[in-house]
Amino acid sequence: MTLSTEHGKVARYSDVWRDSQSDPEGFWLKAAERIDWVAKPQTALTQRSDTDWRWFADGTLNVSANALDRHVAAGRGDTTALIYDSAMTGTTARLSYRELRDRVAAFAGALRGLGVEAGDRVLVYCPMTPEAVIAMLACARIGAIHSVVFGGFAANELAMRIRDAQPRVIVTASGGLEPGRAVEYLPLVSRALEICGGAASGVEAVVVRDREAVPGSAADYAADSEIPWLDWDELVADAEPADPVPMRADDPLYILYTSGTTGSPKGIVRDSGGYAVALSWVMQHVYDFGVGDTIFTASDVGWVVGHSFIVYGPLLAGGTTVLYEGKPVGTPDPGAFWRVLAETGAKVLSTAPTALRAIRREDPELTELRKYDLSRLQAVYLAGERMDPETWHWVRDGLGVEIVDHWWQTETGWPICANPLGIETLEAKAGSTTVPMPGFDVRIVDSAGADITAPGVEGNIGIRTPLPPGAMLEIWGSRQRFIDSYLTAFPGYYATGDAGHFDEDGHLFVMGRTDDVINVAGHRLSTGSLEEVLLLHPAIAECAVIGAHDELKGQRAAGFVTVKHGVRVTAEDLAAELVRLVREHIGPVAAFRDVTVLNRLPKTRSGKILRKTMRQIVDGEPYTVPATIEDTGVVDDFIDALATTVTAPPTRAVTIPR
Ligand code: COA
Ligand code: AMP
């Protein structure tokens, strides 16, 4: 198919990838021309050491201005920047580039009025409404570092992020809307601040966007708090609009927390210039997207997908982005995505495989699809978890458009592997994420870090360092943790935490994580942090949480517990209490339901829990019992106990009939 104007000629993927490897400096300086710089960078890569590199370090820019002001200046002020579609309230709204720029400038001024300066952190805990996007871009406008927290996390998780990022201001709303209930955010924010010691947390103000659909306002909390709680509208009414502030390219744009193997989430730090350049390049070459195009990314601004492909990517490219508040099914039916695509005329849909599985489960014949005109849709992009080949075929045959399964992580910020439709449409294979994108030198390495890349050879997926522009700079607050987490296991490589293999055509198949991270409905969770929560229950002696296969959500967290000697509790009661505990401590997003009470956990003689064997047994896969097992009978006991697994119903804290 297409051509790459970047190279001034019809390009082939393999040539473009090779250019990125043979002359990274030239390749990325050329890509940097897509950005309006305040000071244009003369150097692409500055490698300070094997573990410390920067992109465009001598350049300065403002990312928010590149996403907004630049398009207004180019005469596209009346073009729609953002279409808000709330299936939850039945409303839609459109904001042009000029309107969005003005609202961002006003809120940026409001933040500045609160004393927020470049480098300060602002925590954004907002539902999927335009204010979330406005808050992010307003931070970027004045050089503040935003950290968006997903609304499905509970007060404890919020508190952990407040402690780590030390925001000066929290921007929130009265709440979000989930099918059949409103999720009130303000009690969660208030509790999180209490956990962090109130004013001692360093938070100087909480800004609340009052949503009619959800009870609660700043005034409800202001009187009892040592921290001012302020109303968004009142604050903005008095604000002096702020101009964009030039920032160094390697200044952090945002921190986004993601699950690691421990209970303490990692604050992934994204740079400004590298990210802007990479996303601009990606929108054209991977998404074949530009001015005049509309993208519907069905995710949440709390995830990296939302940061890159709801907010920054589409706006940097001058296109139109859709912000959808709703679900793929049930709001009101499995035609919800098709309706949004038809009404917005979107060229691209990007979503998680779970969403398509949910639609398929309810509407396998795609009868809803027939109600809508999707003639402008050209491709569906999938990420967040492995796409099962059956659903891949179902969606490709049903929609008749290109299906791009692309693989990436919060850490990389943009696709490591994809089918680069804006360069060349390669043969797509079900189950494969196609090929490495320019800038990513992907290898299969063994446990000793040796490169064993060859067709069909399975192993750890590593990426040769340095990582390309836009990938993480470090972990907030700890460069050493960044090095230990990603750069130490396989020297010379970034360890992705995923395993997989290439085929004879160089297409990569990503098969699953090698660590304790699981993916539930495309939401990344740590089994370690779930285990920490289960252990808070006074009856629990030991526990293990594994990611079991789930037909809909890809994986689900399954808990295995042993009870302390002498404790009398039924499995049903215990399961209900554990489910409530996880909901309170992590949040509903963990979707934790399954509890199996065991007499003992399968372990090796040295005490290591056999999580892999447990998972294989639960998933009905062939398994091997390590010779080092403590006692072979424990595996038989484990298999017997699976028949007693209790699946507890969710316990909802707030239920508001709609
Ligand atoms: N705020 C508060 N709660 C939230 C939430 C949010 N932003 N998002 C989800 N939740 C809650 C849900 O209400 C649900 O609560 P419940 O236990 O009280 O029912 C729980 O978290 C689990 O949610 P979810 O994983 O969404 O499951 P579901 O059963 O409600 O819906 C799907 C199933 C398939 C429709 C849904 O998982 C989905 O849309 N998946 C697509 C995933 C996706 O886009 N991932 C983004 C990663 S890129
Ligand atoms: P997150 O950081 O939340 O985006 O999660 C990243 C992880 O999701 C990756 O490390 C993979 O395990 C998984 N993942 C993302 N995209 C894909 C994909 N296309 N195929 C398989 N796994 C994926």
XYZ file of C-alpha atoms and ligand atoms in Angstrom:
729
model
C 0.000 0.000 0.000
C 1.075 3.400 1.058
C 4.016 5.697 0.864
C 6.199 7.315 3.381
C 6.529 11.001 2.673
C 9.168 11.090 5.392
C 11.546 9.389 3.000
C 10.252 11.251 -0.002
C 9.561 8.061 -1.926
C 7.478 4.976 -1.811
C 8.988 3.124 1.090
C 9.099 -0.434 2.221
C 8.867 -1.343 5.848
C 12.164 -3.237 5.789
C 14.028 -0.224 4.354
C 12.527 2.146 6.899
C 13.353 -0.189 9.791
C 16.918 -0.600 8.506
C 17.344 3.195 8.244
C 16.286 3.525 11.871
C 19.014 1.089 12.888
C 21.862 2.145 10.605
C 21.415 5.883 11.181
C 19.253 6.477 14.251
C 20.572 10.014 14.551
C 19.532 10.956 11.021
C 16.292 9.010 11.212
C 15.021 10.676 14.372
C 16.295 14.173 13.549
C 14.298 13.908 10.346
C 11.252 12.745 12.307
C 11.777 15.672 14.705
C 10.999 18.075 11.858
C 7.322 17.219 12.390
C 7.380 19.146 15.677
C 7.333 22.899 16.305
C 10.369 23.471 18.488
C 11.167 26.571 20.467
C 14.822 25.581 20.124
C 15.366 22.973 17.450
C 17.518 20.029 18.602
C 20.864 19.581 16.892
C 21.415 16.149 18.382
C 19.014 13.230 18.491
C 20.581 10.833 20.980
C 22.707 11.680 23.994
C 23.969 8.494 25.566
C 25.286 9.294 29.035
C 25.919 5.671 29.971
C 24.684 2.186 29.061
C 21.644 2.773 31.219
C 21.035 6.472 30.717
C 20.090 8.032 27.391
C 18.147 11.109 26.350
C 16.530 12.150 23.084
C 16.745 15.662 21.637
C 18.330 16.867 24.885
C 19.300 20.255 23.441
C 15.802 20.969 22.104
C 13.000 22.875 23.790
C 9.287 22.713 23.008
C 5.855 22.711 24.509
C 3.888 19.538 23.844
C 0.502 21.112 24.566
C 1.206 23.888 22.049
C 2.141 21.245 19.501
C -1.134 19.467 20.166
C -3.324 22.584 20.053
C -1.977 26.090 19.335
C -0.012 24.947 16.343
C -3.133 23.713 14.560
C -5.019 26.901 15.391
C -2.118 28.936 14.009
C -2.186 26.811 10.852
C -5.821 27.808 10.232
C -7.410 24.668 11.615
C -8.938 26.332 14.660
C -12.457 25.349 13.620
C -11.580 21.712 12.977
C -13.010 19.334 15.562
C -10.289 18.240 17.929
C -12.366 16.165 20.317
C -15.717 14.427 20.155
C -17.045 13.457 23.557
C -19.590 10.652 23.432
C -21.097 9.498 26.690
C -23.178 6.374 26.333
C -23.682 6.675 30.096
C -25.516 9.997 29.953
C -26.651 9.885 26.333
C -24.817 13.114 25.502
C -22.265 14.122 22.922
C -20.186 17.267 22.548
C -17.643 18.552 20.085
C -14.720 20.816 20.814
C -12.820 22.522 18.020
C -9.080 23.021 18.268
C -9.679 26.655 19.190
C -12.213 25.800 21.888
C -10.016 23.094 23.337
C -6.978 25.393 23.277
C -8.924 28.114 25.078
C -10.250 25.766 27.742
C -6.800 24.308 28.254
C -5.219 27.759 28.506
C -7.863 28.824 31.042
C -7.383 25.751 33.206
C -3.610 26.075 32.916
C -4.027 29.616 34.241
C -6.167 28.300 37.081
C -3.483 25.782 38.031
C -0.860 28.487 37.910
C -3.064 30.607 40.140
C -2.848 27.783 42.671
C 0.911 28.062 42.570
C 1.614 25.172 40.196
C 4.884 25.674 38.372
C 6.939 23.789 35.821
C 8.140 20.492 37.308
C 5.363 20.323 39.928
C 3.165 17.233 39.861
C -0.600 17.327 39.394
C -2.605 14.164 39.982
C -5.600 13.742 37.683
C -8.313 11.365 38.912
C -11.115 11.943 36.458
C -13.746 10.007 34.553
C -13.844 9.938 30.773
C -15.052 13.492 30.260
C -13.329 16.349 28.388
C -12.049 17.772 31.689
C -9.627 14.847 31.961
C -8.053 15.777 28.625
C -8.144 19.488 29.457
C -6.383 18.879 32.777
C -3.641 16.823 31.118
C -2.982 19.361 28.378
C -3.176 22.244 30.861
C -0.409 20.653 32.909
C 1.682 20.175 29.792
C 1.078 23.839 28.888
C 2.733 25.128 32.044
C 5.299 22.336 32.320
C 3.631 20.607 35.245
C 3.939 16.816 35.261
C 0.569 15.097 35.226
C -0.111 11.722 36.711
C -3.481 10.295 35.717
C -4.964 7.605 37.950
C -7.588 5.228 36.540
C -11.028 5.642 38.130
C -11.375 1.929 38.892
C -8.671 2.106 41.574
C -9.577 2.364 45.242
C -8.421 4.922 47.824
C -5.380 2.877 48.836
C -3.995 2.719 45.315
C -4.672 6.422 44.947
C -2.836 7.059 48.213
C 0.193 5.084 47.032
C 0.385 7.268 43.952
C -0.037 10.484 45.965
C 2.782 9.413 48.269
C 5.075 8.587 45.403
C 4.377 11.466 43.017
C 3.824 14.108 45.726
C 1.409 16.197 43.683
C 0.783 19.790 44.596
C -2.776 19.670 43.271
C -5.322 16.900 42.708
C -7.808 17.396 39.880
C -10.896 15.249 40.157
C -14.657 15.125 39.545
C -17.659 14.170 41.574
C -17.399 10.785 39.918
C -17.666 8.336 37.096
C -20.540 6.310 35.725
C -20.495 2.553 35.466
C -23.461 0.547 34.203
C -26.160 0.735 36.859
C -24.206 2.807 39.334
C -22.342 6.001 39.940
C -18.815 5.776 41.301
C -18.344 8.638 43.726
C -14.752 9.811 43.578
C -14.750 12.384 46.353
C -14.973 9.943 49.287
C -12.080 8.051 47.686
C -9.972 11.193 47.277
C -10.776 12.258 50.814
C -9.837 8.828 52.206
C -6.642 8.726 50.133
C -5.606 12.122 51.510
C -6.357 10.933 55.025
C -4.115 7.879 54.455
C -1.368 10.235 53.270
C -1.642 12.453 56.329
C -3.817 15.294 54.975
C -1.869 18.488 54.428
C 1.336 16.631 55.334
C 0.983 14.872 51.962
C 2.072 18.117 50.317
C -1.218 18.430 48.427
C -2.201 22.099 48.485
C -5.581 21.964 46.727
C -8.199 19.604 45.359
C -10.031 20.859 42.273
C -13.428 19.241 41.720
C -15.421 19.184 38.534
C -19.017 18.883 39.681
C -20.896 16.436 37.438
C -24.633 16.608 37.569
C -24.904 12.844 37.136
C -22.904 12.054 40.279
C -23.517 13.478 43.756
C -20.783 15.351 45.586
C -19.056 18.701 45.198
C -16.042 20.573 46.526
C -18.284 22.367 49.014
C -19.172 19.053 50.689
C -15.554 18.499 51.676
C -14.126 22.000 52.015
C -15.359 22.630 55.557
C -13.788 19.545 57.136
C -10.479 19.613 55.347
C -7.228 21.452 56.025
C -6.651 21.355 52.280
C -8.799 23.684 50.146
C -11.367 21.896 47.974
C -12.204 24.139 45.025
C -14.839 24.101 42.339
C -13.458 23.773 38.797
C -15.887 26.265 37.228
C -15.368 28.943 39.864
C -11.626 28.566 39.614
C -11.588 28.815 35.845
C -13.947 31.805 35.804
C -11.329 33.915 37.583
C -8.279 32.508 35.818
C -5.918 34.375 33.560
C -5.250 32.119 30.501
C -1.688 30.781 30.519
C 0.665 30.719 27.549
C 2.692 27.597 26.757
C 5.997 27.355 28.609
C 9.063 26.109 26.698
C 10.321 22.887 28.241
C 13.469 20.880 27.660
C 12.814 17.855 25.471
C 13.936 15.542 28.259
C 11.786 17.197 30.911
C 9.094 14.790 32.126
C 5.690 15.255 30.525
C 3.919 12.766 32.737
C 4.193 9.947 35.231
C 1.948 6.965 34.667
C 1.839 4.231 37.265
C 1.766 0.626 36.182
C 1.896 -2.705 37.945
C 5.189 -4.405 38.491
C 5.874 -7.598 40.338
C 5.570 -6.028 43.780
C 2.728 -4.219 45.515
C 4.305 -0.854 44.851
C 3.424 0.417 41.365
C 6.106 1.822 39.115
C 5.829 5.466 38.105
C 6.823 5.368 34.456
C 8.338 8.724 33.499
C 7.748 9.930 29.957
C 9.840 12.631 28.356
C 8.407 15.526 26.340
C 10.329 15.873 23.069
C 10.977 12.197 22.381
C 7.339 11.354 22.992
C 6.067 14.155 20.746
C 8.381 13.133 17.915
C 7.648 9.417 18.269
C 3.888 9.845 18.414
C 3.835 12.187 15.423
C 5.826 9.626 13.487
C 3.626 6.749 14.683
C 0.337 8.420 13.813
C 1.354 8.661 10.186
C 3.378 5.512 9.716
C 1.646 3.017 11.977
C -1.922 4.382 12.017
C -1.879 6.030 8.574
C -3.603 8.918 10.347
C -3.415 12.671 9.860
C -5.329 15.906 9.400
C -8.941 15.168 8.415
C -8.957 11.728 10.050
C -10.852 10.589 13.134
C -9.730 7.928 15.584
C -11.859 6.177 18.182
C -9.644 4.704 20.850
C -11.890 2.813 23.235
C -9.754 2.826 26.335
C -9.421 5.147 29.320
C -7.184 8.136 29.922
C -5.945 6.264 32.996
C -3.976 3.872 30.785
C -1.102 4.439 28.409
C -3.380 3.708 25.453
C -5.465 6.697 26.501
C -2.424 8.951 26.930
C -0.931 8.085 23.560
C -3.945 7.433 21.349
C -6.864 9.321 22.858
C -4.956 12.442 23.837
C -1.463 13.156 22.565
C -1.094 11.151 19.330
C -4.285 12.205 17.505
C -3.955 15.849 18.589
C -0.291 16.098 17.650
C -1.337 14.773 14.236
C -4.066 17.414 13.901
C -6.851 14.835 13.624
C -10.039 14.299 15.578
C -10.121 12.103 18.655
C -13.157 10.412 20.197
C -13.496 10.305 23.966
C -16.036 7.593 24.751
C -17.576 7.091 28.157
C -19.237 3.694 28.020
C -18.684 0.003 27.462
C -18.584 -2.162 24.362
C -21.711 -3.998 25.511
C -24.634 -3.114 27.730
C -24.507 0.640 27.077
C -27.025 -0.091 25.751
C -26.157 -2.955 23.401
C -23.286 -4.641 21.535
C -23.682 -2.113 18.713
C -22.267 0.716 20.866
C -18.856 0.813 19.160
C -20.396 0.621 15.677
C -22.704 3.521 16.535
C -19.792 5.678 17.666
C -17.739 4.762 14.605
C -20.632 5.582 12.278
C -21.560 8.857 13.994
C -18.002 10.130 14.175
C -16.917 8.839 10.768
C -13.831 7.334 12.354
C -11.163 5.834 10.148
C -9.507 3.920 12.973
C -10.821 1.934 15.922
C -8.342 1.021 18.624
C -9.396 -1.198 21.502
C -8.532 -4.189 23.684
C -9.305 -7.741 22.490
C -11.580 -8.202 25.525
C -13.957 -5.591 24.159
C -14.306 -7.526 20.904
C -14.762 -10.803 22.772
C -17.520 -9.153 24.799
C -19.263 -7.988 21.609
C -18.830 -11.404 20.021
C -20.309 -13.137 23.040
C -23.464 -11.029 22.849
C -23.744 -10.612 19.110
C -21.829 -13.398 17.354
C -23.572 -12.738 14.030
C -22.824 -8.997 14.224
C -26.472 -8.171 13.632
C -26.013 -4.759 15.296
C -23.369 -3.891 12.758
C -25.948 -3.902 9.954
C -27.630 -0.845 11.447
C -24.618 1.371 10.850
C -22.571 2.741 7.989
C -18.948 1.997 8.728
C -17.692 2.783 5.247
C -15.056 5.194 6.599
C -13.515 2.624 8.908
C -10.232 1.341 7.524
C -8.538 -0.529 10.325
C -8.957 -1.918 13.823
C -5.944 -1.818 16.161
C -5.756 -4.120 19.148
C -3.489 -4.027 22.174
C -3.262 -4.550 25.891
C -3.346 -8.341 25.869
C -2.928 -11.268 23.518
C -5.524 -11.429 20.754
C -6.867 -14.951 20.353
C -6.843 -16.111 16.706
C -10.543 -17.079 16.759
C -11.715 -13.575 17.631
C -9.150 -12.141 15.202
C -10.757 -14.064 12.323
C -14.248 -13.224 13.536
C -13.610 -9.488 13.569
C -11.658 -9.410 10.321
C -14.295 -11.364 8.450
C -17.122 -9.421 10.084
C -15.765 -5.918 9.501
C -13.751 -6.582 6.372
C -10.992 -4.143 7.349
C -7.330 -4.526 8.326
C -6.835 -5.893 11.823
C -3.609 -4.711 13.434
C -2.642 -6.558 16.565
C 0.091 -4.351 17.992
C 2.185 -4.978 21.038
C 3.379 -2.343 23.454
C 3.589 -1.398 27.100
C 3.148 1.552 29.417
C 6.937 1.652 29.470
C 7.423 2.001 25.704
C 4.570 4.474 25.165
C 4.034 3.370 21.561
C 3.964 0.105 19.614
C 7.059 -2.076 19.693
C 5.544 -4.301 17.016
C 2.744 -3.570 14.581
C 1.691 -3.709 10.981
C 2.788 -0.258 9.761
C -0.137 0.539 7.479
C 1.197 4.037 6.807
C 4.364 2.578 5.283
C 3.390 -0.768 3.851
C 0.603 -3.216 4.633
C 2.283 -6.480 5.500
C 0.585 -9.834 5.581
C -1.258 -10.046 8.895
C -1.247 -13.342 10.762
C -3.688 -14.226 13.506
C -1.868 -14.447 16.839
C 1.080 -12.344 15.687
C 1.807 -8.702 16.403
C 3.575 -8.497 13.011
C 7.000 -6.827 12.947
C 9.243 -4.584 15.085
C 8.711 -0.900 14.517
C 11.585 1.363 13.503
C 13.695 2.161 16.534
C 12.998 -1.178 18.193
C 15.610 -3.909 17.763
C 13.706 -6.857 19.202
C 15.529 -10.080 20.088
C 14.754 -13.366 21.764
C 17.166 -13.995 24.630
C 17.703 -16.963 26.916
C 17.795 -16.772 30.692
C 21.516 -15.974 30.604
C 20.885 -13.049 28.244
C 22.303 -14.721 25.124
C 20.680 -13.774 21.819
C 18.913 -16.921 20.569
C 16.740 -15.202 17.953
C 15.813 -17.702 15.239
C 12.555 -18.728 13.612
C 10.380 -20.696 16.026
C 12.705 -20.286 19.013
C 10.758 -19.233 22.101
C 12.315 -17.124 24.846
C 12.344 -13.821 26.704
C 11.706 -10.832 24.505
C 14.405 -8.225 24.888
C 14.924 -4.920 23.101
C 18.447 -3.723 22.446
C 19.151 -0.471 24.228
C 18.939 2.453 23.889
C 15.179 2.457 23.485
C 13.821 4.841 20.831
C 12.336 8.290 21.523
C 9.120 8.282 23.535
C 9.945 5.212 25.585
C 10.288 5.626 29.353
C 13.026 7.810 30.787
C 13.121 6.109 34.179
C 10.993 5.209 37.201
C 9.885 8.246 39.163
C 12.095 8.732 42.177
C 14.492 5.899 41.466
C 16.841 5.527 38.546
C 18.250 2.456 40.264
C 14.823 0.797 40.312
C 14.591 1.449 36.574
C 17.962 -0.214 36.035
C 17.144 -3.136 38.341
C 13.678 -3.688 36.867
C 14.487 -3.496 33.185
C 18.175 -3.332 32.326
C 19.921 -5.815 34.593
C 18.444 -9.216 33.707
C 19.834 -9.193 30.167
C 22.711 -6.700 29.880
C 22.442 -4.636 26.708
C 18.707 -5.281 26.481
C 15.563 -3.806 27.930
C 13.681 -6.773 29.434
C 10.069 -6.523 28.299
C 8.747 -9.108 30.759
C 7.066 -10.868 27.830
C 7.971 -14.146 26.163
C 7.481 -15.133 22.557
C 9.072 -16.094 19.254
C 9.580 -14.922 15.686
C 8.416 -16.974 12.726
C 10.339 -17.508 9.489
C 8.992 -14.176 8.094
C 10.203 -12.193 11.083
C 6.716 -11.801 12.547
C 6.634 -11.750 16.334
C 4.239 -13.826 18.421
C 3.913 -12.498 21.981
C 2.764 -15.390 24.138
C 2.554 -14.043 27.689
C 4.360 -12.534 30.652
C 7.356 -14.120 32.304
C 6.742 -12.360 35.612
C 3.891 -11.937 38.088
C 2.045 -9.399 35.988
C -1.360 -10.454 34.670
C -3.743 -8.836 32.228
C -7.399 -8.806 33.204
C -9.570 -7.320 30.436
C -6.475 -5.482 29.204
C -5.930 -4.020 32.668
C -2.458 -4.719 33.968
C -2.344 -6.042 37.529
C 0.275 -7.487 39.820
C -0.465 -10.841 41.438
C 2.045 -9.805 44.102
C -0.075 -6.854 45.148
C -3.216 -9.023 45.209
C -1.402 -11.484 47.462
C -0.382 -8.660 49.787
C -4.042 -7.724 50.142
C -5.243 -11.301 50.783
C -2.664 -11.601 53.543
C -4.276 -8.664 55.334
C -7.179 -10.960 56.218
C -6.651 -12.292 59.741
C -7.700 -15.835 58.782
C -5.209 -16.266 55.967
C -1.960 -18.112 56.638
C -0.559 -18.252 53.119
C -1.755 -17.457 49.642
C -0.930 -17.442 45.966
C -2.672 -15.562 43.186
C -2.328 -16.713 39.604
C -3.641 -15.426 36.291
C -6.023 -18.126 35.092
C -7.327 -18.229 31.536
C -10.648 -16.448 31.070
C -12.720 -16.732 27.901
C -13.831 -13.094 28.072
C -11.158 -11.148 29.921
C -8.125 -13.105 28.716
C -7.064 -13.707 32.302
C -8.675 -13.508 35.696
C -7.050 -13.419 39.101
C -7.591 -16.698 40.951
C -6.711 -16.782 44.655
C -5.518 -19.875 46.546
C -5.373 -19.566 50.306
C -4.632 -21.612 53.381
C -6.346 -20.775 56.629
C -4.595 -20.321 59.974
C -4.802 -23.225 62.366
C -7.910 -23.121 64.543
C -9.812 -20.555 62.426
C -13.354 -21.641 61.636
C -14.845 -19.979 58.566
C -16.799 -21.263 55.590
C -15.209 -20.997 52.168
C -18.168 -18.872 51.002
C -17.810 -16.344 53.829
C -14.080 -16.207 53.422
C -14.352 -15.692 49.658
C -16.878 -12.872 50.124
C -14.591 -11.152 52.644
C -11.533 -11.514 50.436
C -13.395 -10.143 47.434
C -14.479 -7.148 49.520
C -10.930 -6.663 50.776
C -9.460 -6.608 47.263
C -12.162 -4.208 46.148
C -11.406 -1.879 49.048
C -7.646 -2.021 48.711
C -7.079 -2.257 44.971
C -10.436 -1.449 43.435
C -13.188 -3.031 41.364
C -10.897 -3.132 38.342
C -9.094 -6.169 39.790
C -12.375 -8.078 39.189
C -11.267 -10.567 41.840
C -13.853 -13.285 42.461
C -12.345 -16.801 42.613
C -11.093 -18.217 45.901
C -10.000 -21.790 46.573
C -9.220 -22.868 50.113
C -6.342 -25.365 50.253
C -4.877 -27.378 53.102
C -1.433 -26.459 51.828
C 0.078 -24.665 48.872
C 2.118 -26.659 46.336
C 5.743 -25.704 47.035
C 9.288 -26.828 46.371
C 11.412 -28.060 49.244
C 12.983 -24.611 49.429
C 9.540 -23.084 49.920
C 8.932 -21.626 46.435
C 5.243 -21.717 45.509
C 4.702 -23.590 42.235
C 2.645 -20.859 40.603
C 3.410 -21.956 37.060
C 2.364 -25.573 37.705
C -0.767 -24.334 39.478
C -1.684 -22.147 36.521
C -1.082 -24.954 34.037
C -3.327 -27.279 36.037
C -6.074 -24.667 36.382
C -5.940 -23.926 32.646
C -6.017 -27.643 31.784
C -2.594 -27.475 30.112
C 0.014 -30.248 30.233
C 2.148 -29.676 33.307
C 5.322 -30.946 34.823
C 5.817 -31.241 38.530
C 9.356 -30.133 39.443
C 11.514 -32.810 41.021
C 12.139 -30.410 43.881
C 8.507 -30.558 45.020
C 8.048 -30.845 48.770
C 5.568 -33.722 48.535
C 3.991 -35.090 45.346
C 0.628 -35.673 47.062
C 0.116 -31.915 47.299
C -0.560 -31.706 43.570
C -3.357 -34.295 43.811
C -4.814 -32.371 46.751
C -4.627 -29.194 44.688
C -6.500 -30.777 41.771
C -9.182 -32.094 44.143
C -9.578 -28.684 45.762
C -10.339 -27.006 42.419
C -13.809 -28.554 42.598
C -14.441 -26.448 45.722
C -13.522 -23.050 44.217
C -15.964 -20.355 45.291
C -16.792 -17.595 42.820
C -18.080 -14.764 44.960
C -20.354 -12.029 43.613
C -18.914 -8.510 43.531
C -19.650 -6.437 46.621
C -20.381 -2.910 45.613
C -19.716 -0.041 47.932
C -21.871 2.565 46.228
C -25.026 1.673 44.332
C -27.183 4.356 42.845
C -30.103 3.150 40.719
C -30.283 5.014 37.414
N -14.231 3.432 37.430
C -14.792 2.683 38.410
N -15.020 1.365 38.294
C -14.669 0.784 37.136
C -14.083 1.490 36.073
C -13.863 2.878 36.257
N -13.299 3.646 35.328
N -13.849 0.640 35.064
C -14.273 -0.560 35.459
N -14.768 -0.473 36.705
C -15.384 -1.533 37.511
C -16.564 -2.117 36.796
O -17.740 -1.380 37.060
C -16.625 -3.498 37.408
O -17.203 -3.357 38.671
P -18.197 -4.454 39.292
O -17.279 -5.492 39.812
O -18.884 -3.693 40.349
O -19.080 -4.919 38.190
C -15.161 -3.857 37.631
O -14.454 -2.602 37.645
C -14.558 -4.706 36.535
O -14.704 -3.982 35.335
P -14.421 -4.548 33.885
O -13.114 -5.252 33.841
O -14.611 -3.433 32.927
O -15.496 -5.693 33.710
P -17.014 -5.625 33.368
O -17.509 -6.981 33.667
O -17.672 -4.450 33.992
O -17.050 -5.387 31.783
C -16.063 -5.665 29.602
C -16.525 -6.351 30.875
C -15.498 -6.668 28.652
C -17.233 -4.947 28.956
C -14.999 -4.650 29.980
O -13.985 -5.325 30.666
C -14.380 -3.882 28.839
O -14.909 -2.935 28.339
N -13.181 -4.257 28.459
C -12.373 -3.521 27.541
C -11.116 -3.298 28.270
C -10.353 -2.074 27.932
O -10.763 -1.209 27.197
N -9.184 -2.025 28.510
C -8.303 -0.924 28.360
C -6.936 -1.388 28.360
S -6.152 -0.764 26.953
P 0.291 -2.187 29.640
O 1.556 -1.638 30.164
O -0.841 -2.092 30.598
O -0.036 -1.661 28.280
O 0.512 -3.753 29.470
C 1.576 -4.197 28.675
C 1.514 -5.684 28.565
O 0.295 -6.090 27.933
C 2.600 -6.268 27.700
O 3.813 -6.439 28.384
C 1.993 -7.583 27.264
O 2.112 -8.559 28.251
C 0.535 -7.221 27.101
N 0.231 -6.865 25.715
C 0.012 -5.640 25.232
N -0.284 -5.701 23.916
C -0.237 -6.995 23.561
C -0.446 -7.700 22.334
N -0.783 -7.079 21.225
N -0.295 -9.049 22.346
C 0.046 -9.700 23.483
N 0.235 -9.085 24.665
C 0.093 -7.750 24.710
